[in-house]
Structures are given as structure tokens and as C-alpha cells.
JSON list of C-alpha atoms in Angstrom, two decimals:
[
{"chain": "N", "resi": 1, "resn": "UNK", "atom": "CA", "xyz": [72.72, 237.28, 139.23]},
{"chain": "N", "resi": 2, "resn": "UNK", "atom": "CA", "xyz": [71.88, 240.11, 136.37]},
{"chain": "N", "resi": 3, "resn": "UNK", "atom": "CA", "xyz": [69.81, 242.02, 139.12]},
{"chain": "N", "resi": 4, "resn": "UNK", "atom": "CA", "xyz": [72.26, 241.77, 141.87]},
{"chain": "N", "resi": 5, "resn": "UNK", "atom": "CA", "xyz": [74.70, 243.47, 139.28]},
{"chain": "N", "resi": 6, "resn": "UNK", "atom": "CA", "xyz": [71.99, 246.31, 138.08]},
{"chain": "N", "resi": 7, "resn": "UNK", "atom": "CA", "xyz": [71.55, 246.87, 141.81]},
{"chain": "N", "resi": 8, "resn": "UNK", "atom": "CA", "xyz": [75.36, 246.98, 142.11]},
{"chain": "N", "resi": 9, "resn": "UNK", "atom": "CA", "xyz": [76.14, 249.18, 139.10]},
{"chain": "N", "resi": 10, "resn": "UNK", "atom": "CA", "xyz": [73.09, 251.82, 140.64]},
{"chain": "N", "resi": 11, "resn": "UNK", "atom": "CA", "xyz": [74.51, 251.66, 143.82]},
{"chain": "N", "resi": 12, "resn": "UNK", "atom": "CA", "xyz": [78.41, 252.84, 142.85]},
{"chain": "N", "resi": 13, "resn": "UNK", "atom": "CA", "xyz": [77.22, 254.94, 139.61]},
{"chain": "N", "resi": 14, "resn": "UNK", "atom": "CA", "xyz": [73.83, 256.16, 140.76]},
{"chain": "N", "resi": 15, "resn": "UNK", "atom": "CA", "xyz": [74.74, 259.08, 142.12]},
{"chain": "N", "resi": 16, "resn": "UNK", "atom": "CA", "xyz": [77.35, 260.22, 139.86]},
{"chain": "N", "resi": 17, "resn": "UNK", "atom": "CA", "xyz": [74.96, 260.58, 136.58]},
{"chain": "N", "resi": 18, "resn": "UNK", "atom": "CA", "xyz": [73.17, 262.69, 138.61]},
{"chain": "N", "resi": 19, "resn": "UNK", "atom": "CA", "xyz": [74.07, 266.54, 139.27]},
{"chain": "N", "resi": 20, "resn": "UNK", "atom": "CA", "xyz": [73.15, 268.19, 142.97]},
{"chain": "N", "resi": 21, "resn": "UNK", "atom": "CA", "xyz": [71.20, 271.13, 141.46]},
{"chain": "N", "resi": 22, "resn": "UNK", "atom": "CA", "xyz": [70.01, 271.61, 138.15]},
{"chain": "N", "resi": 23, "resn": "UNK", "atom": "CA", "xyz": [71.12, 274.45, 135.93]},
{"chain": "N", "resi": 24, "resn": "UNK", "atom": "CA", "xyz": [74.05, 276.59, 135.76]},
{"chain": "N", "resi": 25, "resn": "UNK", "atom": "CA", "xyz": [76.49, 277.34, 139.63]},
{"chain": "N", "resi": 26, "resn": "UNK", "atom": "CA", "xyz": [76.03, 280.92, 140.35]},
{"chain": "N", "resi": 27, "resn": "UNK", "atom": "CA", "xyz": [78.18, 283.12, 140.31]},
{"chain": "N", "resi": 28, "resn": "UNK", "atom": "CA", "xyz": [81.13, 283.76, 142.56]},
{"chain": "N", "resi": 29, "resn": "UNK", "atom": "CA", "xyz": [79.88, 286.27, 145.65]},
{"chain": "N", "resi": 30, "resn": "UNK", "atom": "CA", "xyz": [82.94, 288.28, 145.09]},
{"chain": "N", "resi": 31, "resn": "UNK", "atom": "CA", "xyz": [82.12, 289.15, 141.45]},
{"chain": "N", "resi": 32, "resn": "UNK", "atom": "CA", "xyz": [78.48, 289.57, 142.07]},
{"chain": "N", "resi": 33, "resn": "UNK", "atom": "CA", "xyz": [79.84, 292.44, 144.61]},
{"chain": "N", "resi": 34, "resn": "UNK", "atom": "CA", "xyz": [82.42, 293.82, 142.00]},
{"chain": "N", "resi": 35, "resn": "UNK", "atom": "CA", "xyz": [79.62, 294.58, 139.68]},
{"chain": "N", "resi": 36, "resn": "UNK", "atom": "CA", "xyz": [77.48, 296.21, 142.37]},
{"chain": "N", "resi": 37, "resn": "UNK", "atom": "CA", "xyz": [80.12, 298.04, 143.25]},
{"chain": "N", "resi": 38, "resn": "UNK", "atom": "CA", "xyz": [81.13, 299.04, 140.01]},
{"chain": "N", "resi": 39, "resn": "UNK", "atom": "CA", "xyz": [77.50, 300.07, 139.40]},
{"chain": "N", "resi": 40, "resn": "UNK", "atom": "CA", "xyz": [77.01, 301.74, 142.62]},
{"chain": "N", "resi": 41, "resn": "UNK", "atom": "CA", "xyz": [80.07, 304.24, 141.83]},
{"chain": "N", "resi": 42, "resn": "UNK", "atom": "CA", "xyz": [79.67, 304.87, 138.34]},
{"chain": "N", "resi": 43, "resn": "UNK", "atom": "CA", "xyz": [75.58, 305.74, 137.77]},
{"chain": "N", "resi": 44, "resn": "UNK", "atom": "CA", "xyz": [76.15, 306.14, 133.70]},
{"chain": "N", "resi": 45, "resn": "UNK", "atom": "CA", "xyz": [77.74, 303.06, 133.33]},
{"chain": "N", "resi": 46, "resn": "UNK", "atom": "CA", "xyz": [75.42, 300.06, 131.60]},
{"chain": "N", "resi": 47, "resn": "UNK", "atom": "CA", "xyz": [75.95, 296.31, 131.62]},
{"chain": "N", "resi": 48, "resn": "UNK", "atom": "CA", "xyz": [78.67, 296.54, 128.44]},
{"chain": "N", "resi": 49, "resn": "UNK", "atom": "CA", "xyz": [80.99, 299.05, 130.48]},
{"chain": "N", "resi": 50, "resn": "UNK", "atom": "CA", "xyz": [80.60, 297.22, 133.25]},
{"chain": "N", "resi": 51, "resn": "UNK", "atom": "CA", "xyz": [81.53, 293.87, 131.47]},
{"chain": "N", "resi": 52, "resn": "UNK", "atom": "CA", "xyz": [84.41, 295.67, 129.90]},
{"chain": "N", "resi": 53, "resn": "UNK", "atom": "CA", "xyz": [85.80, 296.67, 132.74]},
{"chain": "N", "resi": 54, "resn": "UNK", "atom": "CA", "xyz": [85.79, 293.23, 135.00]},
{"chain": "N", "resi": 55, "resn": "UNK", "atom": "CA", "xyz": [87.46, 291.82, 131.56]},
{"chain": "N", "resi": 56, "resn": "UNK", "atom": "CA", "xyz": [89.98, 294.75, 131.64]},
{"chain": "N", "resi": 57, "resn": "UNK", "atom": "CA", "xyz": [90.34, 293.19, 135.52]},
{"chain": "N", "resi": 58, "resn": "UNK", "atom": "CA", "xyz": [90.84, 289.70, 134.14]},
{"chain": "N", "resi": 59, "resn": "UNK", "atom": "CA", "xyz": [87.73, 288.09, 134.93]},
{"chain": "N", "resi": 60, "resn": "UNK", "atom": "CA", "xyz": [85.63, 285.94, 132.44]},
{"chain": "N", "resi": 61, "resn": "UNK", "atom": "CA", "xyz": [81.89, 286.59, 133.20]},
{"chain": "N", "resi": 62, "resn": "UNK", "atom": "CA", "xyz": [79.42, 286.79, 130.18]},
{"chain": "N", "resi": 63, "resn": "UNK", "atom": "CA", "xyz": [77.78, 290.22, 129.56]},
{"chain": "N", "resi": 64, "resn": "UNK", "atom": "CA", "xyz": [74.28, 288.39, 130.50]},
{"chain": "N", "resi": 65, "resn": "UNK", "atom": "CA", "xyz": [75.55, 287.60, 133.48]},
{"chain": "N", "resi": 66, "resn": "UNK", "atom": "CA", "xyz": [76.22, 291.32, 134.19]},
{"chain": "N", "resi": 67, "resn": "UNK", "atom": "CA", "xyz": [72.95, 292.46, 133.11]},
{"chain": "N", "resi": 68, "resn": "UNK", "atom": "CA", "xyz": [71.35, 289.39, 135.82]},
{"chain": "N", "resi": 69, "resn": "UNK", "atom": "CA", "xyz": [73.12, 290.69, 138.30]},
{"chain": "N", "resi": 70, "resn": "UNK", "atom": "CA", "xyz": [72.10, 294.11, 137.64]},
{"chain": "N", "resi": 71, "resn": "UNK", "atom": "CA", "xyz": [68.41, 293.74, 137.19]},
{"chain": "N", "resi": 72, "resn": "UNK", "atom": "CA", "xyz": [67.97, 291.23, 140.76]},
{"chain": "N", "resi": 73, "resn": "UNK", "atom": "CA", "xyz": [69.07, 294.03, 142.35]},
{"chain": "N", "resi": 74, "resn": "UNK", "atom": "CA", "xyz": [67.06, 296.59, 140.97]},
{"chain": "N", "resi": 75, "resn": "UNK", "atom": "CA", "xyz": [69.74, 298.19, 138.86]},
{"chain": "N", "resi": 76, "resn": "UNK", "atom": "CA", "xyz": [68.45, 299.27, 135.58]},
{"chain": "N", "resi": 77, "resn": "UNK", "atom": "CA", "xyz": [71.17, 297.62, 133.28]},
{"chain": "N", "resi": 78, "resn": "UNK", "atom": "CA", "xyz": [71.33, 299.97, 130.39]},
{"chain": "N", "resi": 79, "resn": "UNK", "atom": "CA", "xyz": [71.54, 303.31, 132.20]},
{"chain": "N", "resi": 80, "resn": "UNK", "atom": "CA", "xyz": [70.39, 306.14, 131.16]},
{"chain": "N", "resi": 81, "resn": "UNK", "atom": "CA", "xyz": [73.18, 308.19, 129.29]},
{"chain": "N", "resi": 82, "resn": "UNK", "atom": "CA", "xyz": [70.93, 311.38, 128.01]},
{"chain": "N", "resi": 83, "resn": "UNK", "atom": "CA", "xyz": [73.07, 313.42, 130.59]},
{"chain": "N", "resi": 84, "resn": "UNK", "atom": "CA", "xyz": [76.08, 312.15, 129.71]},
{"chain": "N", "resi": 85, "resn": "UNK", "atom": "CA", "xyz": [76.74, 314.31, 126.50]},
{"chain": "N", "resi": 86, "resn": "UNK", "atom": "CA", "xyz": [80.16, 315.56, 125.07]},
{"chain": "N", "resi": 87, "resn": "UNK", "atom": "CA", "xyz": [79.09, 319.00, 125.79]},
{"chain": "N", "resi": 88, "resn": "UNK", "atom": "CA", "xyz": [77.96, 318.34, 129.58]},
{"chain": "N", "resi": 89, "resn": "UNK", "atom": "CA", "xyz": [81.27, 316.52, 129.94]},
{"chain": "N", "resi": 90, "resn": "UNK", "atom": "CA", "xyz": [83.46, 319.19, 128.65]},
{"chain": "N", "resi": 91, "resn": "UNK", "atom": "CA", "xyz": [81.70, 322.02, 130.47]},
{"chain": "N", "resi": 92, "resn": "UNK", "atom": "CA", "xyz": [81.68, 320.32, 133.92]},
{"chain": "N", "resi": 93, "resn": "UNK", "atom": "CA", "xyz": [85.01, 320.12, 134.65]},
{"chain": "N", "resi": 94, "resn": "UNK", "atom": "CA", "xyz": [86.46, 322.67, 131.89]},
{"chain": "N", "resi": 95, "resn": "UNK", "atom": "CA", "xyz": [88.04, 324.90, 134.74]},
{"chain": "N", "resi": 96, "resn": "UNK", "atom": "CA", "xyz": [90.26, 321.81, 134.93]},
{"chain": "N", "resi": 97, "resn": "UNK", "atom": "CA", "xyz": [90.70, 320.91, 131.15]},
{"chain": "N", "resi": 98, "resn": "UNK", "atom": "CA", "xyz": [93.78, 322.24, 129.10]},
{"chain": "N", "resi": 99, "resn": "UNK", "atom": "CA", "xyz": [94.89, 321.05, 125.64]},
{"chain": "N", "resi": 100, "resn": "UNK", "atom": "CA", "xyz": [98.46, 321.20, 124.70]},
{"chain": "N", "resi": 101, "resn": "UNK", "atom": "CA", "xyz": [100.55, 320.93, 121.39]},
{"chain": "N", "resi": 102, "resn": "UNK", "atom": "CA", "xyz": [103.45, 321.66, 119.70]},
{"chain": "N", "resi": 103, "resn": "UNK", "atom": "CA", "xyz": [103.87, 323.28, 116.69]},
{"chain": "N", "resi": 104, "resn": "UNK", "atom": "CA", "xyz": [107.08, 324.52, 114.36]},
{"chain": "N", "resi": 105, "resn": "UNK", "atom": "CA", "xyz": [108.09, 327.57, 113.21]},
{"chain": "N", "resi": 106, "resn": "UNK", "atom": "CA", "xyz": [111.28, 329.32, 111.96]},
{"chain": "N", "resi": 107, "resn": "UNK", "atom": "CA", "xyz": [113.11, 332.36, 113.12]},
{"chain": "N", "resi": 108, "resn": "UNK", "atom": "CA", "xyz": [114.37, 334.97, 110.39]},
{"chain": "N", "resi": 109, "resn": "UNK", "atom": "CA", "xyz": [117.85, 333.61, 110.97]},
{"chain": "N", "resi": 110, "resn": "UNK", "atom": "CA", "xyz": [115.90, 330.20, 109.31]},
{"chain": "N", "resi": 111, "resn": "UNK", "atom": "CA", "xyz": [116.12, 328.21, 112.76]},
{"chain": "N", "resi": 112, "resn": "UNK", "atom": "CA", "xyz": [113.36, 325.56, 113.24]},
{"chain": "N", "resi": 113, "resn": "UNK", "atom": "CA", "xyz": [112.16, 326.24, 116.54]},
{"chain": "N", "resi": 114, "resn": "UNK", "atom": "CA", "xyz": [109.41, 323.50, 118.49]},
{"chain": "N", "resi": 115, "resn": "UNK", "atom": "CA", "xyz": [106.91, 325.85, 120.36]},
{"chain": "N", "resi": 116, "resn": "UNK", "atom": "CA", "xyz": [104.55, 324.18, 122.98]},
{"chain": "N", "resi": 117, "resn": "UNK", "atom": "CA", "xyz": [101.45, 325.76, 123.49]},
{"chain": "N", "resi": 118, "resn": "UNK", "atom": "CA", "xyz": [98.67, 325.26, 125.92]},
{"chain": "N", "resi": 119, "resn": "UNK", "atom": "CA", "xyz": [94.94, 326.32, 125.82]},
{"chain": "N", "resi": 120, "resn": "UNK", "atom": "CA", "xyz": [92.78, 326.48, 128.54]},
{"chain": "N", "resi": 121, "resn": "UNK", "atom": "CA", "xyz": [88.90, 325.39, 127.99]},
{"chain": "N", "resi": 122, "resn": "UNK", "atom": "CA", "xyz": [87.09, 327.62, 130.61]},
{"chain": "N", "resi": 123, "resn": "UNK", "atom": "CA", "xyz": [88.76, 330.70, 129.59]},
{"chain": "N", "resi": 124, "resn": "UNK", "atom": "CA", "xyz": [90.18, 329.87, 126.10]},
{"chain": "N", "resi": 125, "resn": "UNK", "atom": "CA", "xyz": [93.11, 331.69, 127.25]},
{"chain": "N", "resi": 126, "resn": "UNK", "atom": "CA", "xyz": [96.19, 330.88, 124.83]},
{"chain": "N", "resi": 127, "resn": "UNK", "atom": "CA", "xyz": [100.06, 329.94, 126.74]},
{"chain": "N", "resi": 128, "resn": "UNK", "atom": "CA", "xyz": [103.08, 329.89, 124.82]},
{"chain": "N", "resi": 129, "resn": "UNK", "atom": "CA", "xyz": [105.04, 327.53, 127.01]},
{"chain": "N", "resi": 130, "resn": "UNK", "atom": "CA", "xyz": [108.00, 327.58, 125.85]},
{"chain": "N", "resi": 131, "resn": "UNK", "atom": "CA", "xyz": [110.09, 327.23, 122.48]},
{"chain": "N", "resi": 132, "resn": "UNK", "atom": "CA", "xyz": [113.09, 325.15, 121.63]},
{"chain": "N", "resi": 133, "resn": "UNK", "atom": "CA", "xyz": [115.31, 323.76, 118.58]},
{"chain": "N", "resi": 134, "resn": "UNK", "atom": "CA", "xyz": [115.68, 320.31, 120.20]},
{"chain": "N", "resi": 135, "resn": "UNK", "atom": "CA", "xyz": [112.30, 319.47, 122.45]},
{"chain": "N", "resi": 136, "resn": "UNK", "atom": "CA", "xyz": [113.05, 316.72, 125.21]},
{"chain": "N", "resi": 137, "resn": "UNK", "atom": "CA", "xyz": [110.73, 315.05, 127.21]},
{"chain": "N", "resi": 138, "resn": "UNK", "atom": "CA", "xyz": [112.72, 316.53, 130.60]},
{"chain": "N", "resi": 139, "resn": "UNK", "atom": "CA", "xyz": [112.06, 319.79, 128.74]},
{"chain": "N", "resi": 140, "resn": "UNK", "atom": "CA", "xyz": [108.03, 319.69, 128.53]},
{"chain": "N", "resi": 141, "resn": "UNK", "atom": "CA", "xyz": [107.84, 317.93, 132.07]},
{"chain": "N", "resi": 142, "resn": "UNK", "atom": "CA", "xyz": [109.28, 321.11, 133.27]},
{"chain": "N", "resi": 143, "resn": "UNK", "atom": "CA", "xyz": [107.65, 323.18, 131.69]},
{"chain": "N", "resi": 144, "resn": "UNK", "atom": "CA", "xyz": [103.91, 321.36, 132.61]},
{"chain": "N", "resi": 145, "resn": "UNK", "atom": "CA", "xyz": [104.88, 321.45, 136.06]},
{"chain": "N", "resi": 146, "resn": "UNK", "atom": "CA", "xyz": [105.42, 325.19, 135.84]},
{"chain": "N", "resi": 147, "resn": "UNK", "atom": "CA", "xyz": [102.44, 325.53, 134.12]},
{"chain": "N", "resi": 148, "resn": "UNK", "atom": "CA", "xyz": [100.68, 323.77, 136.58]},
{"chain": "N", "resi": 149, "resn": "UNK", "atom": "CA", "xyz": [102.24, 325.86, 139.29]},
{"chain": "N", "resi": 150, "resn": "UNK", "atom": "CA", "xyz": [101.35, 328.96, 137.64]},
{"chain": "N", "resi": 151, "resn": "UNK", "atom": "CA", "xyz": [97.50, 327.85, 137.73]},
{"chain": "N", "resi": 152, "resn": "UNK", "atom": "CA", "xyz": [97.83, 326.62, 141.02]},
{"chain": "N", "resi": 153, "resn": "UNK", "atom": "CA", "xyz": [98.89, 330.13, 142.41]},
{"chain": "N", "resi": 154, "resn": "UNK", "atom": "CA", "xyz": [96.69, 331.67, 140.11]},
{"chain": "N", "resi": 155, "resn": "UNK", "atom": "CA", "xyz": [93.51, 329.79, 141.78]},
{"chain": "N", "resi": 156, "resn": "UNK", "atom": "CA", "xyz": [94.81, 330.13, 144.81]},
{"chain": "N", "resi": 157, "resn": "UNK", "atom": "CA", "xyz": [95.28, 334.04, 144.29]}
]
């Protein structure tokens, strides 16, 4: 009787105790081809931008899991940044870089005036953009899409 129940209790439980592979599931195809992909287009990214990114994105994979995938596919992990240098960055593009501000002054007559000013990197060529007692954000769009205008015909010219 006590063996035809052990036999029973194997039978119905036997195979639940047990797990169909060993170890950890892998991970889901799609996010193994997110991080290749993510890899493939940005070169100077490592393993930590990577993982930051696919968290930005929502998904919960460990950043070991990142640097797996990474290395079984011949992808060194922790890329080489050397190149990537605030100096290289700035000069690279620096025909398309301006920085803009706004500053205050006052006229004789003791107005307060808001002047925006733009610089641009490649030549370090100074814009007064415009100048104003009351600044609006209608106001500076306008005037950074003539700007914009202005370097587009001068580029083009």
C-alpha cells in the first residue's frame, strides 16, 4: 500500500520538481537584437550606455546581461572611448554648433533691455539677435529661425 502511493505521488509530482533546462531562460531574441543593434550604430557606446538606454526604452535587462550579449558576438563591451574626447567632439561638427544667451543691459534713458546673442564655434563670429524690454518665447523662435535662415543662405552662398 505505502509503495503504490510513493509510486503514485512520483508519478503526478515527478515531473513538476523538476525544471526542463537547468540555469537561467535566455534572453528574449528581440532584446538580444536591440543591443546589437544599438551596438552596431553607435561604435563608442559600452555595455553601461547601452544598458541605459534599453532602461530609458523600458526594458529590465541586467547590465551583465548586456555585456554577454556583447562579448558572444564578438563585440568588445567596454569600447574604446580614447577618440571620443570633448575636444574631437566639439571640433567635428563645430560648423554646426552655436551657443546662445541672453543678457541685460540698460539704455541711457535707464530702460532694461533683454539682448539675445548668438556665437558661432567654427568662426567665433559674435550675433546680436535681437534686443527687447519684454522677451517672449514667440519672440526668440523668430528670431532663431531667422538666424537659421541667415546661415542657411549664407552656406548656400
Amino acid at each position: 500500500m505505502l509503495r503504490w502511493h510513493r509510486d503514485l505521488l512520483r508519478r503526478r509530482h515527478g515531473n513538476a520538481s523538476c525544471p526542463k533546462r537547468p540555469g537561467r531562460p535566455r534572453t528574449i531574441r528581440s532584446v538580444r537584437v536591440l543591443v546589437l543593434r544599438l551596438a552596431g550604430q553607435n561604435p563608442n557606446w559600452g555595455y553601461r550606455r547601452i544598458h541605459g538606454e534599453l532602461a530609458a526604452l523600458g526594458l529590465k535587462v541586467a547590465a551583465a546581461t548586456v555585456w554577454n550579449i556583447l562579448k558572444e558576438h564578438g563585440i568588445d563591451p567596454a569600447s574604446d572611448r580614447d577618440h571620443a574626447t570633448w575636444t574631437n567632439f566639439l571640433s567635428s561638427p563645430s560648423q554646426a554648433i552655436v551657443a546662445a544667451d541672453f543678457f541685460e543691459t540698460k539704455t541711457l534713458a535707464g530702460v532694461t533691455l533683454y539682448v539675445l546673442a548668438v556665437i558661432e564655434h567654427a568662426t567665433r563670429r559674435v550675433r546680436i539677435l535681437g534686443a527687447t524690454a519684454h522677451p517672449t518665447a514667440a519672440w526668440v523662435t523668430q528670431l532663431a529661425r531667422n538666424m537659421v535662415m541667415d546661415l542657411h543662405d549664407a552656406g548656400a552662398g
